[in-house]
Amino acid sequence: FQSLQDTGNEKNFVFLSKKIEPSSVLETAPLFDGLKKELVQNKFSGPTFTQSYCWPPVAGGCDVVAISHEGDDPLLYMPPVLTLLQESDYQGLPNMSGVCIYWTREPVTTLILCPGWKKAQLVFDLLKTYGKGCRHLHPMLITLGQNKKAASQMEIRGCEVVVTTTYNLLRLLEHNPGLLCRLCHLVLDEIEVLFSDTSEQVFTILDCYKKASAWAQGNLPRQIIAVGTQWNKHITPLIKEFMNDPHIVITVIEEAAIFGNVQQMVQPCINSNRTAELIKILDFTQKNLQKVVVFTDSVTEVEMIHKALKSNSIVSLKKHKESKCNAECVLERWRKMHSSGTPAVLVLTDDCLHSLGITDATWVIHFSFPSPAVFGQRLQSISDNFCPGIKDSAVDQEDTKTKSVILLTENSSCHAPEIFYYLKHAEAEIPEELYDLTARMQESEEDEKFSRPLCASLKTFGICRKRTECPDRHQINLSIDTAQNMAAEMIETPERVTILPLFIVHATKYFGRIVRKQKDQYTALAKEMNDYFRVPGHRISVNTVEKSVFYGLRERAICHRVQVVETPAKDEENVYKVTIQYIDEGRTSQVNSDQLLHLPVKFQSLPPQAVEIIVCRVKPIDNEVEWNPKVTDHINHKIKGKVHHAKVVQTLGKTVWVDPMVGVTHLPTMRMWINEYNIGSEILSTGLGTDNPEHVGEIQKLCAQIPVVDHGQSLEPFTKEDTADLEEVSSPQDPSIQENSAESCNSPKMFLDVFFSDGVVQTEEAEDSTVHQQKGCHPPIKWFQDDVSVTLKVQILRATDCRCEFCGEKVTFSAYSEGKLYVADLELYQSIIAEKSTCVIKDTEAVILLVKEKKGKWCKLLKNKNVHVSLDFQCWEESEDERPLRVG
């Protein structure tokens, strides 16, 4: 059953598997009164055309599949589902003979499965808004991540509605298999995304739901609702294996054509040969008495085609806006031709289909290449012959009665990509010519994006999964990416830098400053600006605000340099809102125009200091395209305004990619800086991030035309010269910056040696070994390890009278060098096999090999801290970039 419904001046298409009486008015819609009031209070203007057909079967407890342009709107199913929950009595649901003893209060009766955390959050917020009038639903949003402990400890009690994603639900079912045992309503939101990204997981959940239904005692209501914007091949097995005679509602003609088994064909030909190709096709249709509509976009072509068909003895009708024969006359002749056994061919322009209202054709031929909008309109002419039966994908479409034929020429480039993606979605056979044409068009589209910003997803994760839809650029534009007026720190960025993140965009993207190791110019500038604007007479408000100009802005006692990035088009008031960017921090905000102060030229000479900092090799779990706010909040709290050290892997303009980035703390009493955490590992520890090993390689491939910093040299530990002015790193005027990051210490400082094992920054603890120093000098020792052994390199020249004793968890080394006694008494973190351990004396060092009692990595060497022992960084650096990050 198909119909065209008038809605105002527009005709809406609907394809139905069963007849449905639409509820087009809210007052008579099958919703409970409290919900109707809530909808009105929230200025709900519906029900829309699709909602009017979806709400009745959902409210009736039927299985429903709905495909619509608004298929991503939860209000397509939420109001009738809330009505079911309000009006049904679930208190009497039977016990499951011990299967579900976990549930002590109301069971989970409704599960809404979403394609990602962002959509799940939207659905949950709508439930809280529109579920106010319902009885105690206590909806719950579940985001577990890969933290198994969180999944095992998750309790869902007194909750009737759960909103989550496929991956999170499977993690929950692993620890709580009884979750679905009394489930009544399963909603699959954005079904095409669920099936495209997680089809295997969705069918696993459906199998669990089906088994739970078989176990259930009593007559439990069971309902599956699947809504989306596109048909998907996996919907067919969903309907056949898991649904009970569902209502299928499709309000997108192109998607109905896929469900209706319309065979899509593309016929490549030369533009000048289109008419001859058309006649060949029509010769075939004439023999099979098909009803054919030939579409074109110009009156001239209609006349030309009609004349050519006539000269080839093919009887045809024509219709365009200049035709003398009206629509009723053409329609009557169309019907008579077919009923008399004469093959019916109608040639018309696109603007005439609406007035004719033809829906009974069996073939549609696109003589002129269609735009996406026109393509759907043309398919309406064959909608009566859609075959709505659920068929296996293996069925040969050659026997399909209804066909759509596109003539593809060298002039068809305009809408080729859109038609190509539809045909691919419809699993049609696509000729090589259309592939080539689409590739050329995509290349041309990328060229048109050349002035757009570089794609944020490409920078952040090394890949853009929606490249064809993405409005931004995916190639280097030197004039944009190699930013002008760059800070000196970015022009010659060293391999290891000190970073101060000040504005956190998300978990792996920040804006902040790269702090010069010798002298931080910004610190001096900030102090000078604060002193200048502290004088009231120097605070001169700006009368006329101009875009792109630098101004001063005083926030409490802190002064900032800002740049106006947007002003209102027209405003008659003297004071108005302007959008500004803090050029030394990277954040943007809106302020009143009268807050901006004249900025003397001497404060504008230092280039903007804000740079974009991207942490590599981590990405969201579950193929998510955005970071969950939980991760961003955690990282924001952890790193904002604190000093970090980072290894630079790539720079591009004012963007710097780092791996790793390590938080550091100053210990003035020990005259050193220690590493607290690795940001990548911090993200992994939340359970919502995973390793992204291809990231660095993809970024370096992207920036291949930009000179790349040579990373072949091994890193050396930070030295006194590297850290001479670290007390100036943090801006003293900024209260958000942690005190420990700005602590001043004029005495010499040192960094503990850092090595990167599996991408995780480890620090070797230090100790003031006064006891050992009384016995003799402590030699410098460097160490590294593998799963079987630990190697210690004792830095001692021409050692004599050497002794090395091994015990279960202890090594004692002593030797004389150049008249001095050197002693190392090391209490090990874990046990060794003493009889297999050895010591070899060389000219410049002693090499001690310790054989581990248990295979595996040691997180540290010694039980106690020792400032003389550090890691042999060169031995670790080889595999650093290739190993996955480790949590912790």
mmCIF file of C-alpha atoms in Angstrom, residues 44-277:
data_model
loop_
_atom_site.group_PDB
_atom_site.id
_atom_site.type_symbol
_atom_site.label_atom_id
_atom_site.label_comp_id
_atom_site.label_asym_id
_atom_site.label_seq_id
_atom_site.Cartn_x
_atom_site.Cartn_y
_atom_site.Cartn_z
ATOM 1 C CA PHE A 44 6.093 20.866 19.787
ATOM 2 C CA SER A 45 4.554 21.648 16.393
ATOM 3 C CA GLY A 46 3.845 18.078 15.257
ATOM 4 C CA PRO A 47 2.988 15.432 14.670
ATOM 5 C CA THR A 48 4.945 15.533 11.429
ATOM 6 C CA PHE A 49 3.905 13.514 8.399
ATOM 7 C CA THR A 50 6.141 10.554 9.363
ATOM 8 C CA GLN A 51 5.180 10.731 13.058
ATOM 9 C CA SER A 52 1.508 10.585 12.105
ATOM 10 C CA TYR A 53 2.133 7.149 10.546
ATOM 11 C CA CYS A 54 4.630 5.837 13.137
ATOM 12 C CA TRP A 55 2.876 6.717 16.374
ATOM 13 C CA PRO A 56 -0.257 4.516 15.949
ATOM 14 C CA PRO A 57 1.529 1.159 15.408
ATOM 15 C CA VAL A 58 4.149 1.912 18.098
ATOM 16 C CA ALA A 59 1.448 2.890 20.591
ATOM 17 C CA GLY A 60 -0.368 -0.315 19.668
ATOM 18 C CA GLY A 61 2.620 -2.382 20.766
ATOM 19 C CA CYS A 62 3.460 -3.556 17.224
ATOM 20 C CA ASP A 63 6.910 -4.119 15.790
ATOM 21 C CA VAL A 64 7.795 -1.165 13.567
ATOM 22 C CA VAL A 65 10.467 -0.298 10.990
ATOM 23 C CA ALA A 66 10.456 3.387 10.028
ATOM 24 C CA ILE A 67 12.709 4.972 7.399
ATOM 25 C CA SER A 68 12.439 8.718 7.020
ATOM 26 C CA HIS A 69 14.466 11.876 6.520
ATOM 27 C CA GLU A 70 13.666 12.516 10.197
ATOM 28 C CA GLY A 71 14.633 8.973 11.167
ATOM 29 C CA ASP A 72 17.311 10.302 13.516
ATOM 30 C CA ASP A 73 14.716 12.164 15.620
ATOM 31 C CA PRO A 74 13.863 10.274 18.847
ATOM 32 C CA LEU A 75 10.388 11.842 18.847
ATOM 33 C CA LEU A 76 9.556 9.429 16.039
ATOM 34 C CA TYR A 77 9.165 6.701 18.687
ATOM 35 C CA MET A 78 9.530 8.244 22.154
ATOM 36 C CA PRO A 79 6.009 9.698 22.751
ATOM 37 C CA PRO A 80 4.123 6.443 21.963
ATOM 38 C CA VAL A 81 6.698 4.366 23.893
ATOM 39 C CA LEU A 82 6.233 6.624 26.937
ATOM 40 C CA THR A 83 2.486 6.188 26.527
ATOM 41 C CA LEU A 84 2.882 2.399 26.567
ATOM 42 C CA LEU A 85 4.996 2.609 29.711
ATOM 43 C CA GLN A 86 2.457 4.891 31.363
ATOM 44 C CA GLU A 87 -0.616 2.851 30.543
ATOM 45 C CA SER A 88 0.787 -0.688 30.926
ATOM 46 C CA ASP A 89 1.170 -2.515 34.198
ATOM 47 C CA TYR A 90 4.659 -4.026 34.440
ATOM 48 C CA GLN A 91 4.490 -4.599 38.178
ATOM 49 C CA GLY A 92 3.016 -8.025 37.611
ATOM 50 C CA LEU A 93 5.765 -9.316 35.348
ATOM 51 C CA PRO A 94 6.531 -12.902 36.385
ATOM 52 C CA ASN A 95 9.708 -13.968 38.125
ATOM 53 C CA MET A 96 12.178 -15.824 35.945
ATOM 54 C CA SER A 97 12.713 -18.876 38.153
ATOM 55 C CA GLY A 98 15.965 -17.478 39.467
ATOM 56 C CA VAL A 99 17.239 -16.168 36.148
ATOM 57 C CA CYS A 100 16.615 -12.569 37.105
ATOM 58 C CA ILE A 101 16.933 -12.610 40.874
ATOM 59 C CA TYR A 102 19.297 -9.645 40.449
ATOM 60 C CA TRP A 103 16.355 -7.340 39.941
ATOM 61 C CA THR A 104 14.662 -6.522 43.204
ATOM 62 C CA ARG A 105 12.374 -3.702 42.120
ATOM 63 C CA GLU A 106 10.846 -2.728 38.772
ATOM 64 C CA PRO A 107 12.426 -4.604 35.862
ATOM 65 C CA VAL A 108 14.078 -2.919 32.900
ATOM 66 C CA THR A 109 11.172 -2.952 30.464
ATOM 67 C CA THR A 110 12.603 -0.641 27.784
ATOM 68 C CA LEU A 111 16.044 -0.529 26.198
ATOM 69 C CA ILE A 112 17.017 2.192 23.722
ATOM 70 C CA LEU A 113 20.125 1.301 21.743
ATOM 71 C CA CYS A 114 21.953 4.273 20.205
ATOM 72 C CA PRO A 115 24.892 4.445 17.772
ATOM 73 C CA GLY A 116 27.134 6.525 20.044
ATOM 74 C CA TRP A 117 27.444 8.309 23.371
ATOM 75 C CA LYS A 118 26.345 11.654 21.921
ATOM 76 C CA LYS A 119 23.051 10.314 20.579
ATOM 77 C CA ALA A 120 22.511 8.345 23.785
ATOM 78 C CA GLN A 121 22.921 11.573 25.774
ATOM 79 C CA LEU A 122 20.360 13.354 23.550
ATOM 80 C CA VAL A 123 17.824 10.536 23.966
ATOM 81 C CA PHE A 124 18.369 10.479 27.721
ATOM 82 C CA ASP A 125 17.827 14.244 27.980
ATOM 83 C CA LEU A 126 14.588 13.976 25.987
ATOM 84 C CA LEU A 127 13.419 11.140 28.245
ATOM 85 C CA LYS A 128 13.954 13.326 31.291
ATOM 86 C CA THR A 129 12.053 16.171 29.594
ATOM 87 C CA TYR A 130 9.042 14.237 28.330
ATOM 88 C CA GLY A 131 8.996 11.496 30.956
ATOM 89 C CA LYS A 132 8.090 13.885 33.774
ATOM 90 C CA GLY A 133 4.409 13.021 33.550
ATOM 91 C CA CYS A 134 5.019 9.261 33.493
ATOM 92 C CA ARG A 135 5.018 7.041 36.515
ATOM 93 C CA HIS A 136 8.396 6.253 38.051
ATOM 94 C CA LEU A 137 10.531 5.365 35.039
ATOM 95 C CA HIS A 138 13.891 6.412 36.500
ATOM 96 C CA PRO A 139 15.666 6.379 33.104
ATOM 97 C CA MET A 140 19.350 5.530 33.216
ATOM 98 C CA LEU A 141 22.169 6.409 30.804
ATOM 99 C CA ILE A 142 24.936 3.785 30.826
ATOM 100 C CA THR A 143 28.448 4.604 29.603
ATOM 101 C CA LEU A 144 30.876 1.982 30.860
ATOM 102 C CA GLY A 145 33.834 2.037 28.543
ATOM 103 C CA GLN A 146 36.415 -0.747 28.779
ATOM 104 C CA ASN A 147 36.641 -0.661 32.559
ATOM 105 C CA LYS A 148 35.626 -4.204 33.511
ATOM 106 C CA LYS A 149 35.431 -3.343 37.195
ATOM 107 C CA ALA A 150 32.848 -0.632 36.466
ATOM 108 C CA ALA A 151 30.763 -3.097 34.446
ATOM 109 C CA SER A 152 30.846 -5.725 37.188
ATOM 110 C CA GLN A 153 29.836 -3.173 39.829
ATOM 111 C CA MET A 154 27.044 -1.577 37.784
ATOM 112 C CA GLU A 155 23.669 -1.869 39.512
ATOM 113 C CA ILE A 156 20.400 -1.095 37.761
ATOM 114 C CA ARG A 157 17.610 -1.093 40.299
ATOM 115 C CA GLY A 158 14.286 0.630 40.157
ATOM 116 C CA CYS A 159 14.981 1.630 36.562
ATOM 117 C CA GLU A 160 12.540 0.857 33.751
ATOM 118 C CA VAL A 161 14.283 2.582 30.831
ATOM 119 C CA VAL A 162 17.947 2.140 29.933
ATOM 120 C CA VAL A 163 19.704 4.176 27.235
ATOM 121 C CA THR A 164 23.091 2.951 26.030
ATOM 122 C CA THR A 165 25.198 1.913 23.014
ATOM 123 C CA THR A 166 25.806 -1.540 21.520
ATOM 124 C CA TYR A 167 29.322 -1.944 22.919
ATOM 125 C CA ASN A 168 28.329 -0.764 26.388
ATOM 126 C CA LEU A 169 25.330 -3.096 26.465
ATOM 127 C CA LEU A 170 27.471 -6.093 25.530
ATOM 128 C CA ARG A 171 29.933 -5.191 28.298
ATOM 129 C CA LEU A 172 27.027 -5.018 30.713
ATOM 130 C CA LEU A 173 25.503 -8.321 29.513
ATOM 131 C CA GLU A 174 28.853 -10.037 30.065
ATOM 132 C CA HIS A 175 28.543 -9.374 33.803
ATOM 133 C CA ASN A 176 24.747 -9.287 34.000
ATOM 134 C CA PRO A 177 23.139 -11.668 31.500
ATOM 135 C CA GLY A 178 19.723 -11.279 33.141
ATOM 136 C CA LEU A 179 19.308 -7.695 31.957
ATOM 137 C CA LEU A 180 17.098 -8.620 28.981
ATOM 138 C CA CYS A 181 15.035 -11.336 30.652
ATOM 139 C CA ARG A 182 11.982 -9.142 31.257
ATOM 140 C CA LEU A 183 12.613 -6.598 28.530
ATOM 141 C CA CYS A 184 9.439 -5.660 26.669
ATOM 142 C CA HIS A 185 10.456 -2.830 24.301
ATOM 143 C CA LEU A 186 13.714 -2.752 22.340
ATOM 144 C CA VAL A 187 14.378 0.411 20.323
ATOM 145 C CA LEU A 188 17.122 0.524 17.694
ATOM 146 C CA ASP A 189 17.873 4.203 17.096
ATOM 147 C CA GLU A 190 19.496 5.202 13.767
ATOM 148 C CA ILE A 191 19.338 1.636 12.553
ATOM 149 C CA GLU A 192 21.437 2.276 9.441
ATOM 150 C CA VAL A 193 24.357 3.515 11.581
ATOM 151 C CA LEU A 194 24.014 0.635 14.039
ATOM 152 C CA PHE A 195 24.063 -1.900 11.222
ATOM 153 C CA SER A 196 26.819 -0.157 9.256
ATOM 154 C CA ASP A 197 29.221 0.121 12.198
ATOM 155 C CA THR A 198 28.195 -2.665 14.590
ATOM 156 C CA SER A 199 26.043 -5.203 12.722
ATOM 157 C CA GLU A 200 27.643 -8.188 14.458
ATOM 158 C CA GLN A 201 27.116 -6.659 17.897
ATOM 159 C CA VAL A 202 23.490 -5.744 17.138
ATOM 160 C CA PHE A 203 22.645 -9.281 16.050
ATOM 161 C CA THR A 204 24.334 -10.648 19.177
ATOM 162 C CA ILE A 205 22.036 -8.440 21.257
ATOM 163 C CA LEU A 206 19.007 -9.484 19.198
ATOM 164 C CA ASP A 207 19.902 -13.148 19.772
ATOM 165 C CA CYS A 208 20.115 -12.509 23.519
ATOM 166 C CA TYR A 209 16.734 -10.772 23.419
ATOM 167 C CA LYS A 210 15.198 -13.660 21.461
ATOM 168 C CA LYS A 211 16.562 -16.243 23.918
ATOM 169 C CA ALA A 212 15.333 -14.158 26.860
ATOM 170 C CA SER A 213 11.862 -14.124 25.294
ATOM 171 C CA ALA A 214 11.954 -17.932 25.002
ATOM 172 C CA TRP A 215 12.929 -18.267 28.663
ATOM 173 C CA ALA A 216 10.216 -15.907 29.872
ATOM 174 C CA GLN A 217 7.227 -17.356 31.702
ATOM 175 C CA GLY A 218 3.864 -15.760 31.115
ATOM 176 C CA ASN A 219 2.630 -13.649 28.232
ATOM 177 C CA LEU A 220 5.165 -10.810 28.153
ATOM 178 C CA PRO A 221 4.624 -8.027 25.627
ATOM 179 C CA ARG A 222 7.506 -7.966 23.129
ATOM 180 C CA GLN A 223 8.179 -5.105 20.737
ATOM 181 C CA ILE A 224 11.102 -4.113 18.510
ATOM 182 C CA ILE A 225 11.200 -0.609 17.010
ATOM 183 C CA ALA A 226 13.818 0.259 14.406
ATOM 184 C CA VAL A 227 14.055 3.796 13.032
ATOM 185 C CA GLY A 228 16.552 5.387 10.668
ATOM 186 C CA THR A 229 17.158 7.546 7.630
ATOM 187 C CA GLN A 230 18.248 4.798 5.198
ATOM 188 C CA TRP A 231 17.336 1.249 4.382
ATOM 189 C CA ASN A 232 20.060 -1.268 5.208
ATOM 190 C CA LYS A 233 20.468 -4.804 3.923
ATOM 191 C CA HIS A 234 20.600 -6.093 7.520
ATOM 192 C CA ILE A 235 17.041 -4.876 8.136
ATOM 193 C CA THR A 236 15.781 -7.816 6.051
ATOM 194 C CA PRO A 237 17.108 -10.491 8.472
ATOM 195 C CA LEU A 238 15.987 -8.280 11.375
ATOM 196 C CA ILE A 239 12.412 -8.442 10.051
ATOM 197 C CA LYS A 240 12.501 -12.126 9.095
ATOM 198 C CA GLU A 241 14.182 -13.542 12.191
ATOM 199 C CA PHE A 242 13.344 -11.218 15.084
ATOM 200 C CA MET A 243 10.152 -9.282 14.308
ATOM 201 C CA ASN A 244 6.538 -10.374 14.369
ATOM 202 C CA ASP A 245 4.710 -9.152 11.237
ATOM 203 C CA PRO A 246 6.006 -5.579 11.563
ATOM 204 C CA HIS A 247 4.575 -2.354 10.233
ATOM 205 C CA ILE A 248 7.007 -0.902 7.693
ATOM 206 C CA VAL A 249 6.768 2.853 7.172
ATOM 207 C CA ILE A 250 9.010 4.484 4.556
ATOM 208 C CA THR A 251 8.594 8.155 3.663
ATOM 209 C CA VAL A 252 11.721 8.480 1.497
ATOM 210 C CA ILE A 253 10.983 7.430 -2.084
ATOM 211 C CA GLU A 254 14.580 6.428 -2.867
ATOM 212 C CA GLU A 255 14.715 4.150 0.200
ATOM 213 C CA ALA A 256 11.303 2.684 -0.634
ATOM 214 C CA ALA A 257 12.670 1.849 -4.100
ATOM 215 C CA ILE A 258 15.483 -0.178 -2.477
ATOM 216 C CA PHE A 259 13.014 -2.010 -0.222
ATOM 217 C CA GLY A 260 10.707 -2.401 -3.228
ATOM 218 C CA ASN A 261 13.431 -4.229 -5.212
ATOM 219 C CA VAL A 262 13.672 -1.694 -8.017
ATOM 220 C CA GLN A 263 16.601 -2.638 -10.230
ATOM 221 C CA GLN A 264 18.904 0.346 -10.740
ATOM 222 C CA MET A 265 20.877 0.285 -14.005
ATOM 223 C CA VAL A 266 23.485 2.666 -15.447
ATOM 224 C CA GLN A 267 24.095 2.728 -19.197
ATOM 225 C CA PRO A 268 27.282 4.574 -20.217
ATOM 226 C CA CYS A 269 27.151 6.247 -23.624
ATOM 227 C CA ILE A 270 28.456 9.257 -25.542
ATOM 228 C CA ASN A 271 26.288 12.339 -25.184
ATOM 229 C CA SER A 272 25.698 12.546 -28.952
ATOM 230 C CA ASN A 273 24.593 8.898 -28.946
ATOM 231 C CA ARG A 274 22.005 9.106 -26.153
ATOM 232 C CA THR A 275 18.993 8.949 -28.455
ATOM 233 C CA ALA A 276 20.236 5.824 -30.228
ATOM 234 C CA GLU A 277 20.884 4.188 -26.849
#
